[in-house]
Amino acid sequence: MSEAGRPLDPALAQRIASAFLPKFPLGNRYDYYYVRAKLRTDPLYPGALAALRDTRAPVLDLGCGLGLLAHALRSDGQTQTYRGVDNDAAKIARAGRAAESCGLPDACFERMDLARETPEHRGSIAILDVLQYLDADAQGVALRNAAAMLSDDAVLVVRSAIADDSRRANTSRITDRLANWIGWMQFRPRSYPTLDGLRATLEGAGLRVETRPLYGDTPFNNWLIVARR
Ligand SMILES: C[S@@+](CC[C@H](N)C(=O)[O-])C[C@H]1O[C@@H](n2cnc3c(N)ncnc32)[C@H](O)[C@@H]1O
């Protein structure tokens, strides 16, 4: 398997997760365990890092969650300015605290609902495991907006669960519903894009598009989409 098909090295996953430890011994360790497990099992970040590695342009992370991409970028020696936006105010606050606790340089976080607002940006854009939380129309708007923000020296990196008739797609749907049910995700998934639909939207916006599976050993139907001008 290529580097981009494997999760992060366990020692690195542990180091990044440590930024999410509570300040006090009896504090809540939920984020710490979640981050550690996620980074040890999901090839998402090595895939995104490989796509971003040769670019210097600022990175806008749409639906950034806890801001793990920022930690992964800095651990990889990538110094692009990073801005993460997400509509979950609590996650944004925790992302900011973790970044501050480990002195993550040039990273900022902001609450924003992508179904209602479009951030100003020029550079690279990451949309990682977010599209299914927007309805089909909002996905199209978000992708076309992202294409318009993309500078010539930058990349648009999307990872998404993809709708098809595979068992993996079904597992993705059930797990997203569960994540909402247990309260990890504030919102229920709304619509899963198809690969052909994503490609058509991005090519229609004038981008060159590459796609490949990015699920590693996980049971989900996650694909990586990298687009350039
Ligand atoms: C599965 S998480 C992925 C988080 C992050 N991109 C990552 O890869 O770790 C999906 C994120 O999308 C965010 N999200 C969902 N709908 C959104 C919206 N309308 N505007 C902004 N963020 C949204 C959620 O709050 C959540 O943090």
Short mmCIF file of C-alpha atoms and ligand atoms in Angstrom, two decimals:
data_model
loop_
_atom_site.label_atom_id
_atom_site.label_comp_id
_atom_site.label_asym_id
_atom_site.label_seq_id
_atom_site.Cartn_x
_atom_site.Cartn_y
_atom_site.Cartn_z
CA MET A 1 0.00 0.00 0.00
CA SER A 2 1.33 3.49 -0.77
CA GLU A 3 2.18 5.93 2.05
CA ALA A 4 -1.05 7.75 1.26
CA GLY A 5 -3.09 4.54 1.81
CA ARG A 6 -1.89 3.98 5.38
CA PRO A 7 -2.82 5.81 8.58
CA LEU A 8 -0.30 7.99 10.41
CA ASP A 9 2.53 6.38 12.33
CA PRO A 10 1.19 5.38 15.81
CA ALA A 11 3.83 7.45 17.66
CA LEU A 12 2.84 10.53 15.65
CA ALA A 13 -0.85 9.80 16.22
CA GLN A 14 -0.11 9.63 19.96
CA ARG A 15 1.79 12.94 19.87
CA ILE A 16 -1.02 14.74 18.05
CA ALA A 17 -3.68 13.21 20.32
CA SER A 18 -1.77 14.49 23.38
CA ALA A 19 -2.75 18.05 22.41
CA PHE A 20 -6.34 17.01 23.18
CA LEU A 21 -5.63 15.77 26.73
CA PRO A 22 -7.56 17.67 29.39
CA LYS A 23 -5.70 20.18 31.56
CA PHE A 24 -6.64 18.28 34.73
CA PRO A 25 -6.13 14.55 35.43
CA LEU A 26 -9.87 13.89 35.88
CA GLY A 27 -10.92 16.01 32.88
CA ASN A 28 -12.81 14.62 29.88
CA ARG A 29 -10.55 12.46 27.65
CA TYR A 30 -13.11 11.79 24.93
CA ASP A 31 -11.35 13.91 22.26
CA TYR A 32 -7.97 12.44 23.15
CA TYR A 33 -9.15 8.84 22.66
CA TYR A 34 -11.16 9.74 19.56
CA VAL A 35 -8.21 11.53 17.92
CA ARG A 36 -5.76 8.78 18.79
CA ALA A 37 -8.03 6.05 17.38
CA LYS A 38 -8.91 8.10 14.29
CA LEU A 39 -5.29 8.90 13.43
CA ARG A 40 -4.14 5.33 14.03
CA THR A 41 -6.74 3.77 11.78
CA ASP A 42 -7.80 6.22 9.05
CA PRO A 43 -5.55 6.97 6.04
CA LEU A 44 -7.31 10.34 5.57
CA TYR A 45 -4.47 12.60 6.70
CA PRO A 46 -1.57 10.93 4.86
CA GLY A 47 -3.76 11.11 1.73
CA ALA A 48 -4.52 14.80 2.22
CA LEU A 49 -0.90 15.59 3.20
CA ALA A 50 0.43 13.97 0.04
CA ALA A 51 -1.90 16.12 -2.07
CA LEU A 52 -0.92 19.35 -0.28
CA ARG A 53 2.81 18.68 0.13
CA ASP A 54 4.05 20.47 -2.99
CA THR A 55 1.97 23.60 -2.51
CA ARG A 56 2.76 26.73 -0.50
CA ALA A 57 -0.69 28.34 -0.82
CA PRO A 58 -2.78 29.00 2.34
CA VAL A 59 -5.12 26.17 3.29
CA LEU A 60 -8.81 26.68 4.10
CA ASP A 61 -10.28 23.61 5.84
CA LEU A 62 -14.07 23.59 5.37
CA GLY A 63 -15.81 21.63 8.15
CA CYS A 64 -12.53 21.31 10.06
CA GLY A 65 -13.93 19.64 13.18
CA LEU A 66 -11.15 19.46 15.78
CA GLY A 67 -8.62 20.81 13.27
CA LEU A 68 -6.66 17.59 12.91
CA LEU A 69 -5.48 18.57 9.44
CA ALA A 70 -3.61 21.52 10.98
CA HIS A 71 -1.76 19.19 13.37
CA ALA A 72 -1.03 16.72 10.57
CA LEU A 73 0.32 19.50 8.31
CA ARG A 74 2.72 20.81 10.95
CA SER A 75 3.87 17.30 11.89
CA ASP A 76 4.63 16.75 8.21
CA GLY A 77 6.73 19.93 8.08
CA GLN A 78 4.13 21.72 5.95
CA THR A 79 3.99 25.41 6.86
CA GLN A 80 1.06 26.71 4.80
CA THR A 81 -1.12 29.18 6.70
CA TYR A 82 -4.12 27.22 7.96
CA ARG A 83 -7.67 28.38 8.65
CA GLY A 84 -10.37 25.96 9.77
CA VAL A 85 -14.10 26.71 9.78
CA ASP A 86 -16.92 24.58 11.17
CA ASN A 87 -20.49 25.19 12.28
CA ASP A 88 -20.03 23.28 15.56
CA ALA A 89 -19.03 26.03 18.00
CA ALA A 90 -17.97 23.55 20.72
CA LYS A 91 -15.62 21.72 18.34
CA ILE A 92 -14.15 25.00 17.14
CA ALA A 93 -13.45 26.00 20.75
CA ARG A 94 -11.77 22.64 21.46
CA ALA A 95 -9.79 22.85 18.20
CA GLY A 96 -8.53 26.30 19.23
CA ARG A 97 -7.57 25.13 22.74
CA ALA A 98 -5.66 22.09 21.44
CA ALA A 99 -3.81 24.19 18.84
CA GLU A 100 -2.88 26.70 21.54
CA SER A 101 -1.80 24.02 24.00
CA CYS A 102 0.84 22.71 21.61
CA GLY A 103 1.75 26.08 20.10
CA LEU A 104 0.60 25.21 16.59
CA PRO A 105 1.86 28.06 14.39
CA ASP A 106 -0.23 29.95 11.79
CA ALA A 107 -3.48 28.15 12.51
CA CYS A 108 -6.83 29.74 13.33
CA PHE A 109 -10.37 28.45 13.76
CA GLU A 110 -13.73 30.08 13.23
CA ARG A 111 -17.37 29.10 13.58
CA MET A 112 -19.17 29.23 10.23
CA ASP A 113 -22.19 27.48 8.69
CA LEU A 114 -21.19 26.53 5.16
CA ALA A 115 -24.84 26.08 4.17
CA ARG A 116 -25.31 29.84 4.72
CA GLU A 117 -21.93 31.51 4.39
CA THR A 118 -18.96 31.42 2.03
CA PRO A 119 -15.56 32.33 3.48
CA GLU A 120 -13.23 34.65 1.59
CA HIS A 121 -10.17 32.71 0.46
CA ARG A 122 -7.54 32.27 -2.22
CA GLY A 123 -5.33 29.16 -2.15
CA SER A 124 -5.91 25.49 -1.33
CA ILE A 125 -9.11 24.08 0.11
CA ALA A 126 -9.73 20.91 2.10
CA ILE A 127 -13.22 19.41 2.45
CA LEU A 128 -12.69 16.24 4.47
CA ASP A 129 -15.66 14.02 5.37
CA VAL A 130 -18.07 16.96 5.29
CA LEU A 131 -20.04 16.89 2.04
CA GLN A 132 -22.63 14.38 3.25
CA TYR A 133 -23.76 16.87 5.89
CA LEU A 134 -24.84 19.34 3.18
CA ASP A 135 -27.81 18.76 0.92
CA ALA A 136 -27.11 18.09 -2.76
CA ASP A 137 -27.62 21.71 -3.80
CA ALA A 138 -25.38 23.04 -1.00
CA GLN A 139 -22.70 20.50 -1.98
CA GLY A 140 -22.71 21.86 -5.52
CA VAL A 141 -22.49 25.43 -4.23
CA ALA A 142 -19.66 24.55 -1.81
CA LEU A 143 -17.67 22.78 -4.53
CA ARG A 144 -18.14 25.55 -7.10
CA ASN A 145 -17.18 28.15 -4.47
CA ALA A 146 -14.11 26.08 -3.58
CA ALA A 147 -13.16 25.87 -7.27
CA ALA A 148 -13.44 29.66 -7.54
CA MET A 149 -11.10 30.08 -4.51
CA LEU A 150 -8.47 27.74 -5.92
CA SER A 151 -5.30 29.52 -7.05
CA ASP A 152 -3.10 28.15 -9.86
CA ASP A 153 -0.47 26.83 -7.40
CA ALA A 154 -2.99 25.19 -5.06
CA VAL A 155 -5.09 22.03 -4.70
CA LEU A 156 -8.64 21.23 -3.73
CA VAL A 157 -8.60 18.09 -1.58
CA VAL A 158 -11.92 16.42 -0.93
CA ARG A 159 -12.54 13.20 0.89
CA SER A 160 -16.06 11.94 0.92
CA ALA A 161 -18.13 8.87 1.53
CA ILE A 162 -19.51 8.02 -1.88
CA ALA A 163 -23.00 6.81 -2.78
CA ASP A 164 -22.95 3.59 -4.77
CA ASP A 165 -24.43 0.13 -4.35
CA SER A 166 -21.50 -1.28 -2.32
CA ARG A 167 -21.64 -2.70 1.19
CA ARG A 168 -19.08 -0.05 2.14
CA ALA A 169 -21.51 2.72 1.19
CA ASN A 170 -24.12 1.17 3.45
CA THR A 171 -21.61 0.97 6.34
CA SER A 172 -20.77 4.67 5.86
CA ARG A 173 -24.46 5.61 6.00
CA ILE A 174 -25.17 3.55 9.14
CA THR A 175 -22.05 4.80 10.96
CA ASP A 176 -22.85 8.47 10.20
CA ARG A 177 -26.36 7.99 11.59
CA LEU A 178 -24.87 6.39 14.72
CA ALA A 179 -22.36 9.25 15.14
CA ASN A 180 -25.32 11.64 15.17
CA TRP A 181 -27.32 9.41 17.49
CA ILE A 182 -24.55 9.19 20.14
CA GLY A 183 -24.04 12.96 19.90
CA TRP A 184 -20.56 13.04 18.30
CA MET A 185 -22.01 14.67 15.17
CA GLN A 186 -24.51 17.45 15.85
CA PHE A 187 -26.16 16.90 12.47
CA ARG A 188 -27.50 13.97 10.49
CA PRO A 189 -26.07 13.23 7.06
CA ARG A 190 -28.25 14.69 4.30
CA SER A 191 -26.98 13.43 0.96
CA TYR A 192 -24.06 11.29 -0.23
CA PRO A 193 -22.47 12.42 -3.51
CA THR A 194 -21.63 10.05 -6.33
CA LEU A 195 -18.14 10.01 -7.84
CA ASP A 196 -19.52 10.88 -11.27
CA GLY A 197 -21.47 13.79 -9.78
CA LEU A 198 -18.41 15.17 -7.98
CA ARG A 199 -16.29 14.83 -11.08
CA ALA A 200 -18.91 16.53 -13.26
CA THR A 201 -19.25 19.47 -10.84
CA LEU A 202 -15.50 20.03 -10.55
CA GLU A 203 -14.72 19.53 -14.23
CA GLY A 204 -17.63 21.83 -15.03
CA ALA A 205 -15.83 24.45 -12.91
CA GLY A 206 -12.74 24.05 -15.10
CA LEU A 207 -10.66 21.78 -12.82
CA ARG A 208 -8.61 18.66 -13.56
CA VAL A 209 -9.78 15.88 -11.27
CA GLU A 210 -8.17 12.71 -9.91
CA THR A 211 -10.04 10.21 -7.75
CA ARG A 212 -9.04 7.11 -5.83
CA PRO A 213 -10.33 5.05 -2.88
CA LEU A 214 -9.04 6.25 0.50
CA TYR A 215 -10.44 3.86 3.05
CA GLY A 216 -7.38 1.73 3.91
CA ASP A 217 -8.42 -1.00 6.36
CA THR A 218 -11.60 0.80 7.44
CA PRO A 219 -15.01 -0.56 6.32
CA PHE A 220 -16.19 2.78 4.84
CA ASN A 221 -16.65 3.91 1.25
CA ASN A 222 -14.33 6.91 1.47
CA TRP A 223 -12.73 8.33 -1.68
CA LEU A 224 -10.12 11.01 -2.22
CA ILE A 225 -10.74 13.63 -4.89
CA VAL A 226 -7.86 15.96 -5.78
CA ALA A 227 -8.56 18.81 -8.18
CA ARG A 228 -6.30 21.43 -9.72
CA ARG A 229 -6.66 24.24 -12.24
C1 LIG B 1 -16.96 13.94 10.07
S1 LIG B 1 -16.55 15.54 10.63
C2 LIG B 1 -15.02 15.84 9.77
C3 LIG B 1 -14.15 16.83 10.48
C4 LIG B 1 -12.79 17.11 9.82
N1 LIG B 1 -12.94 17.60 8.46
C5 LIG B 1 -11.91 15.89 9.86
O1 LIG B 1 -11.67 15.33 8.81
O2 LIG B 1 -11.49 15.49 10.95
C6 LIG B 1 -17.66 16.58 9.71
C7 LIG B 1 -17.57 18.02 10.15
O3 LIG B 1 -18.37 18.82 9.28
C8 LIG B 1 -18.94 19.83 10.06
N2 LIG B 1 -20.13 20.38 9.36
C9 LIG B 1 -21.27 19.72 9.04
N3 LIG B 1 -22.14 20.58 8.43
C10 LIG B 1 -21.50 21.78 8.37
C11 LIG B 1 -21.89 23.07 7.88
N4 LIG B 1 -23.10 23.29 7.36
N5 LIG B 1 -21.00 24.08 7.99
C12 LIG B 1 -19.77 23.87 8.55
N6 LIG B 1 -19.36 22.68 9.03
C13 LIG B 1 -20.22 21.64 8.95
C14 LIG B 1 -19.31 19.13 11.36
O4 LIG B 1 -19.55 20.00 12.43
C15 LIG B 1 -18.10 18.24 11.56
O5 LIG B 1 -17.12 18.84 12.38
#
